[in-house]
Structures are given as C-alpha cells and as structure tokens.
Short mmCIF file of C-alpha atoms in Angstrom, two decimals:
data_model
loop_
_atom_site.label_atom_id
_atom_site.label_comp_id
_atom_site.label_asym_id
_atom_site.label_seq_id
_atom_site.Cartn_x
_atom_site.Cartn_y
_atom_site.Cartn_z
CA UNK A 1 -12.61 9.46 24.49
CA UNK A 2 -15.49 6.65 24.00
CA UNK A 3 -13.28 4.10 22.06
CA UNK A 4 -10.22 4.09 24.50
CA UNK A 5 -12.08 4.54 27.74
CA UNK A 6 -14.27 2.00 26.83
CA UNK A 7 -11.18 -0.22 26.78
CA UNK A 8 -10.61 0.54 30.24
CA UNK A 9 -14.19 -0.06 31.38
CA UNK A 10 -13.92 -3.46 29.91
CA UNK A 11 -10.50 -4.27 31.50
CA UNK A 12 -12.15 -2.98 35.05
CA UNK A 13 -15.21 -5.42 34.37
CA UNK A 14 -12.74 -8.61 33.44
CA UNK A 15 -10.65 -8.15 36.25
CA UNK A 16 -13.56 -7.97 38.77
CA UNK A 17 -15.18 -10.92 37.06
CA UNK A 18 -11.67 -12.68 37.29
CA UNK A 19 -11.38 -11.81 41.09
CA UNK A 20 -14.83 -13.25 41.58
CA UNK A 21 -13.98 -16.55 39.86
CA UNK A 22 -10.78 -17.05 41.80
CA UNK A 23 -12.92 -16.50 45.23
CA UNK A 24 -16.15 -18.48 43.98
CA UNK A 25 -14.85 -20.74 41.08
CA UNK A 26 -17.61 -19.21 38.93
CA UNK A 27 -17.31 -17.04 35.68
CA UNK A 28 -19.98 -14.62 34.80
CA UNK A 29 -20.89 -12.36 31.75
CA UNK A 30 -19.60 -8.76 31.64
CA UNK A 31 -20.54 -6.09 29.62
CA UNK A 32 -20.48 -2.24 29.20
CA UNK A 33 -20.87 0.51 26.56
CA UNK A 34 -19.05 3.12 24.60
CA UNK A 35 -21.70 5.80 26.09
CA UNK A 36 -20.60 4.68 29.58
CA UNK A 37 -16.98 5.65 28.66
CA UNK A 38 -18.07 8.85 27.43
CA UNK A 39 -19.92 9.81 30.47
CA UNK A 40 -17.17 8.88 32.63
CA UNK A 41 -14.64 10.88 30.57
CA UNK A 42 -16.53 13.85 30.15
CA UNK A 43 -17.65 14.25 34.03
CA UNK A 44 -14.34 15.22 35.34
CA UNK A 45 -12.48 18.97 35.20
CA UNK A 46 -9.12 17.97 36.70
CA UNK A 47 -5.66 19.84 37.18
CA UNK A 48 -2.28 19.07 38.32
CA UNK A 49 -1.51 19.21 42.27
CA UNK A 50 -0.08 22.66 41.65
CA UNK A 51 -3.43 23.95 40.21
CA UNK A 52 -2.01 23.97 36.86
CA UNK A 53 -4.35 22.86 34.15
CA UNK A 54 -3.87 19.70 32.29
CA UNK A 55 -2.75 20.21 28.58
CA UNK A 56 -5.68 18.90 26.57
CA UNK A 57 -7.33 19.90 23.21
CA UNK A 58 -9.59 22.80 23.68
CA UNK A 59 -12.38 23.91 21.54
CA UNK A 60 -12.11 27.45 19.63
CA UNK A 61 -13.64 30.74 20.86
CA UNK A 62 -16.82 30.26 19.07
CA UNK A 63 -17.20 26.93 20.35
CA UNK A 64 -17.56 25.27 17.23
CA UNK A 65 -15.05 22.21 17.90
CA UNK A 66 -11.11 21.51 18.09
CA UNK A 67 -10.34 21.79 14.55
CA UNK A 68 -11.86 22.62 11.07
CA UNK A 69 -12.09 18.71 10.78
CA UNK A 70 -13.40 18.04 14.12
CA UNK A 71 -16.16 20.19 14.94
CA UNK A 72 -19.47 21.46 13.81
CA UNK A 73 -20.97 23.16 10.90
CA UNK A 74 -24.19 24.75 10.24
CA UNK A 75 -26.31 23.08 7.50
CA UNK A 76 -29.00 24.28 5.24
CA UNK A 77 -32.42 24.65 7.37
CA UNK A 78 -30.23 25.51 10.40
CA UNK A 79 -29.31 21.97 11.46
CA UNK A 80 -25.90 21.56 12.59
CA UNK A 81 -23.57 18.74 11.71
CA UNK A 82 -20.54 17.41 13.91
CA UNK A 83 -17.70 15.94 11.90
CA UNK A 84 -14.49 14.07 12.88
CA UNK A 85 -12.81 13.57 9.75
CA UNK A 86 -9.28 12.71 11.28
CA UNK A 87 -7.60 10.10 9.20
CA UNK A 88 -5.38 11.20 6.11
CA UNK A 89 -7.21 8.73 3.80
CA UNK A 90 -10.51 10.41 4.79
CA UNK A 91 -9.80 13.84 3.43
CA UNK A 92 -10.45 12.73 -0.30
CA UNK A 93 -13.66 11.39 0.70
CA UNK A 94 -14.68 14.39 2.52
CA UNK A 95 -13.92 16.35 -0.73
CA UNK A 96 -15.94 14.04 -2.55
CA UNK A 97 -18.91 13.93 0.16
CA UNK A 98 -18.98 17.78 -0.30
CA UNK A 99 -18.96 17.65 -4.00
CA UNK A 100 -15.72 20.08 -3.78
CA UNK A 101 -13.09 18.60 -6.14
CA UNK A 102 -11.36 22.16 -5.95
CA UNK A 103 -10.77 21.55 -2.39
CA UNK A 104 -8.92 18.38 -2.94
CA UNK A 105 -6.83 20.20 -5.76
CA UNK A 106 -6.09 23.22 -3.24
CA UNK A 107 -2.49 23.36 -2.29
CA UNK A 108 -3.15 25.23 0.78
CA UNK A 109 -4.65 21.89 2.06
CA UNK A 110 -2.22 19.21 0.39
CA UNK A 111 -1.50 17.00 3.34
CA UNK A 112 -2.31 16.94 6.97
CA UNK A 113 0.52 19.16 8.12
CA UNK A 114 -0.77 21.88 5.63
CA UNK A 115 -4.34 21.41 6.62
CA UNK A 116 -3.38 21.99 10.30
CA UNK A 117 -1.20 25.06 9.60
CA UNK A 118 -4.20 26.84 7.63
CA UNK A 119 -6.99 25.71 9.95
CA UNK A 120 -8.82 28.80 10.05
CA UNK A 121 -8.60 28.98 6.29
CA UNK A 122 -9.95 25.30 5.94
CA UNK A 123 -12.87 26.10 7.79
CA UNK A 124 -13.83 29.25 6.12
CA UNK A 125 -13.51 26.93 2.99
CA UNK A 126 -15.88 24.19 4.48
CA UNK A 127 -18.56 26.48 5.84
CA UNK A 128 -20.00 27.54 2.92
CA UNK A 129 -19.92 23.98 1.39
CA UNK A 130 -21.80 22.70 4.46
CA UNK A 131 -24.29 25.50 4.49
CA UNK A 132 -25.66 24.67 1.02
CA UNK A 133 -26.39 21.11 2.02
CA UNK A 134 -29.48 19.85 4.10
CA UNK A 135 -29.15 17.21 6.83
CA UNK A 136 -30.43 14.28 5.05
CA UNK A 137 -28.23 14.66 2.07
CA UNK A 138 -25.01 15.49 3.71
CA UNK A 139 -25.44 12.56 6.29
CA UNK A 140 -26.16 10.04 3.58
CA UNK A 141 -23.04 11.32 1.64
CA UNK A 142 -21.06 10.84 4.95
CA UNK A 143 -22.36 7.47 5.92
CA UNK A 144 -21.83 6.11 2.10
CA UNK A 145 -18.13 6.82 2.64
CA UNK A 146 -17.81 5.83 6.55
CA UNK A 147 -16.90 9.43 7.48
CA UNK A 148 -17.85 9.87 11.43
CA UNK A 149 -20.68 12.62 11.52
CA UNK A 150 -23.60 13.12 13.94
CA UNK A 151 -26.59 15.74 13.88
CA UNK A 152 -26.31 18.03 16.86
CA UNK A 153 -29.17 18.03 19.11
CA UNK A 154 -29.24 20.72 21.68
CA UNK A 155 -31.43 18.79 24.04
CA UNK A 156 -29.32 15.73 24.17
CA UNK A 157 -27.33 16.89 27.45
CA UNK A 158 -30.84 17.10 29.22
CA UNK A 159 -32.47 14.31 27.72
CA UNK A 160 -29.62 11.92 28.51
CA UNK A 161 -30.28 12.11 32.07
CA UNK A 162 -33.85 11.56 31.66
CA UNK A 163 -33.77 8.87 29.45
CA UNK A 164 -35.59 5.83 30.88
CA UNK A 165 -33.68 3.08 29.21
CA UNK A 166 -30.42 4.52 30.49
CA UNK A 167 -31.82 4.95 34.07
CA UNK A 168 -33.14 1.38 34.06
CA UNK A 169 -29.76 0.18 33.30
CA UNK A 170 -28.23 2.28 36.02
CA UNK A 171 -26.12 4.14 33.62
CA UNK A 172 -27.33 7.38 35.11
CA UNK A 173 -28.45 8.21 38.57
CA UNK A 174 -29.80 11.07 40.77
CA UNK A 175 -28.34 11.81 44.05
CA UNK A 176 -28.92 14.62 46.62
CA UNK A 177 -25.48 16.46 47.86
CA UNK A 178 -25.66 18.72 50.85
CA UNK A 179 -24.76 22.17 49.72
CA UNK A 180 -25.15 21.41 46.06
CA UNK A 181 -28.90 19.98 45.65
CA UNK A 182 -29.62 17.51 43.08
CA UNK A 183 -26.68 15.84 41.15
CA UNK A 184 -27.44 13.60 38.20
CA UNK A 185 -24.36 11.50 37.46
CA UNK A 186 -22.88 8.63 35.67
CA UNK A 187 -24.09 5.62 37.27
CA UNK A 188 -22.74 1.85 37.33
CA UNK A 189 -20.75 1.80 33.91
CA UNK A 190 -19.87 -1.84 33.93
CA UNK A 191 -22.16 -4.81 34.46
CA UNK A 192 -21.42 -8.12 36.00
CA UNK A 193 -24.28 -10.73 35.16
CA UNK A 194 -24.12 -12.37 38.81
CA UNK A 195 -22.61 -9.25 40.80
CA UNK A 196 -24.88 -6.37 39.50
CA UNK A 197 -23.31 -2.95 41.24
CA UNK A 198 -25.06 -0.06 42.60
CA UNK A 199 -24.34 3.46 43.47
CA UNK A 200 -25.15 3.63 47.18
CA UNK A 201 -25.30 7.24 47.59
CA UNK A 202 -23.99 10.75 46.32
CA UNK A 203 -20.23 11.32 45.37
CA UNK A 204 -18.34 12.20 48.96
CA UNK A 205 -17.33 15.88 49.43
CA UNK A 206 -13.61 16.67 50.07
CA UNK A 207 -12.77 15.97 53.64
CA UNK A 208 -16.22 14.17 54.35
CA UNK A 209 -14.80 11.21 55.85
CA UNK A 210 -11.37 12.15 57.01
CA UNK A 211 -12.09 11.76 60.52
CA UNK A 212 -13.74 8.33 60.41
CA UNK A 213 -10.78 7.26 58.15
CA UNK A 214 -8.24 8.53 60.83
CA UNK A 215 -10.19 6.78 63.53
CA UNK A 216 -9.99 3.47 61.66
CA UNK A 217 -6.30 4.09 61.33
CA UNK A 218 -6.08 4.46 65.24
CA UNK A 219 -5.90 8.31 65.78
CA UNK A 220 -8.06 9.40 68.54
CA UNK A 221 -10.12 12.53 68.43
CA UNK A 222 -7.35 15.00 69.67
CA UNK A 223 -4.63 13.49 67.37
CA UNK A 224 -7.03 13.96 64.36
CA UNK A 225 -7.77 17.61 65.54
CA UNK A 226 -4.28 18.15 65.70
CA UNK A 227 -3.64 17.04 61.82
CA UNK A 228 -6.81 19.34 60.79
CA UNK A 229 -5.45 22.11 62.79
CA UNK A 230 -1.85 21.88 61.14
CA UNK A 231 -3.65 21.46 57.87
CA UNK A 232 -1.96 18.12 57.21
CA UNK A 233 -5.48 16.87 56.17
CA UNK A 234 -8.73 18.32 55.19
CA UNK A 235 -11.97 17.54 57.19
CA UNK A 236 -15.14 19.12 57.39
#
C-alpha cells in the first residue's frame, strides 16, 4: 500500500504543480513520503454501493497476518517480528536466515503454489524457528539478505499521531467533529514548495453540506426540502 499509493500521491503532486505552472509560468519542488500513502490507504473502510464488502486480503483469526510468509512471529524475549517474504527468490534466503536447510528441502513447501496450499503447516513450521531467535539476531540475518521485516511496536499507532515531526510537517492533524469528538487524521500528504496546503477543518459528515450545494445549483428551500423528503438526497 505504501509503495503503490506513494505513486498516486506523487502523480497528484506533479499534476498540481503542472497546473500551477500553466497558470503562473513558475515551477516548484514537490515531495511526499511512503508513510503518507500508508496513512491514506489505511484510513478508509469501504464497500460497494449495495453494501457488499470489497474483496481484499484479510488477516487470520489470531490476527497474526495475511499468510505464513506475510505476518507476525513471536521471538525469544517476547518480541514480535513482522515479515513480508513474498518473492519466490526470497524463499531460500528465508530458510538460510532461519538456519533451517531442512525447511528448504521439505517437499511440502517446494514452490509458491505448494506453500500457499499448505499455509497453515508452513506457519506451524516457522513459529518454532522464530521463537528460538532474539530480535537483534533475526533482524540482522534478515537485513543481511534484504528480507523485509520490522519489529512490532504496540504503541506505534498512538505514537504516530503524537509524533512532533509528523505534526510539524502537517502529515497528521487533529479536528473536532460534532457527535464524534476529537478525531486524529491524515493531514496534507503532498507538499508543494510554493503552495503548501492545509487542512481547513474536520471531514464533513454525510449530508452536512447538501442544502448549501443545492442552493448553489439553483434549488430554493422548498425544492431542496422535497428532494430530502423523497430521499433523493441525504441532508442533515
């Protein structure tokens, strides 16, 4: 979500800068960050118009991850490590990093298709291998082989929105929403050097501005009320 979403944010920033150049003849520096794309991508829960949930990867019942090769493992010392070993070429590196040549030779996990089919067995085989390694040891082994991993920090979610650097950059902001209270949310996710954006207020509630928009479109109060009564539009 971070890498792909970052491309979307870059495209948005570049288009905005090009539009500014067309209007003024002036170019400017633009920037964003992968963490901004992750903030954006994880801030939405969405469904289709009929209420059907969107098909997307889901974590397992124990909330350990998406699969045996994309999830959390307990280490010695009660630390937790999140891994994302998704490429076929990375499988031998994982076995080597865990000092488990027997896993590489196991016919149950001979290729990606077999590993997906036997995901539960693979996780059961990996768990004791991680449990015998401490954080410094296993992270060093992963980094040496360019295997994606990150130690899990259970305070990250809270600390993210209080991080002074992110707040100074405007990446996260706090707003007060009627009926909800204090809401911390992703802020300005792309930066234009000459035209820095800002978050002017909290996100709007569904139907909050319907009457004002209808008025701008030429509907008088009675016509707007008729649309609301007919449930053609939602208005607060």
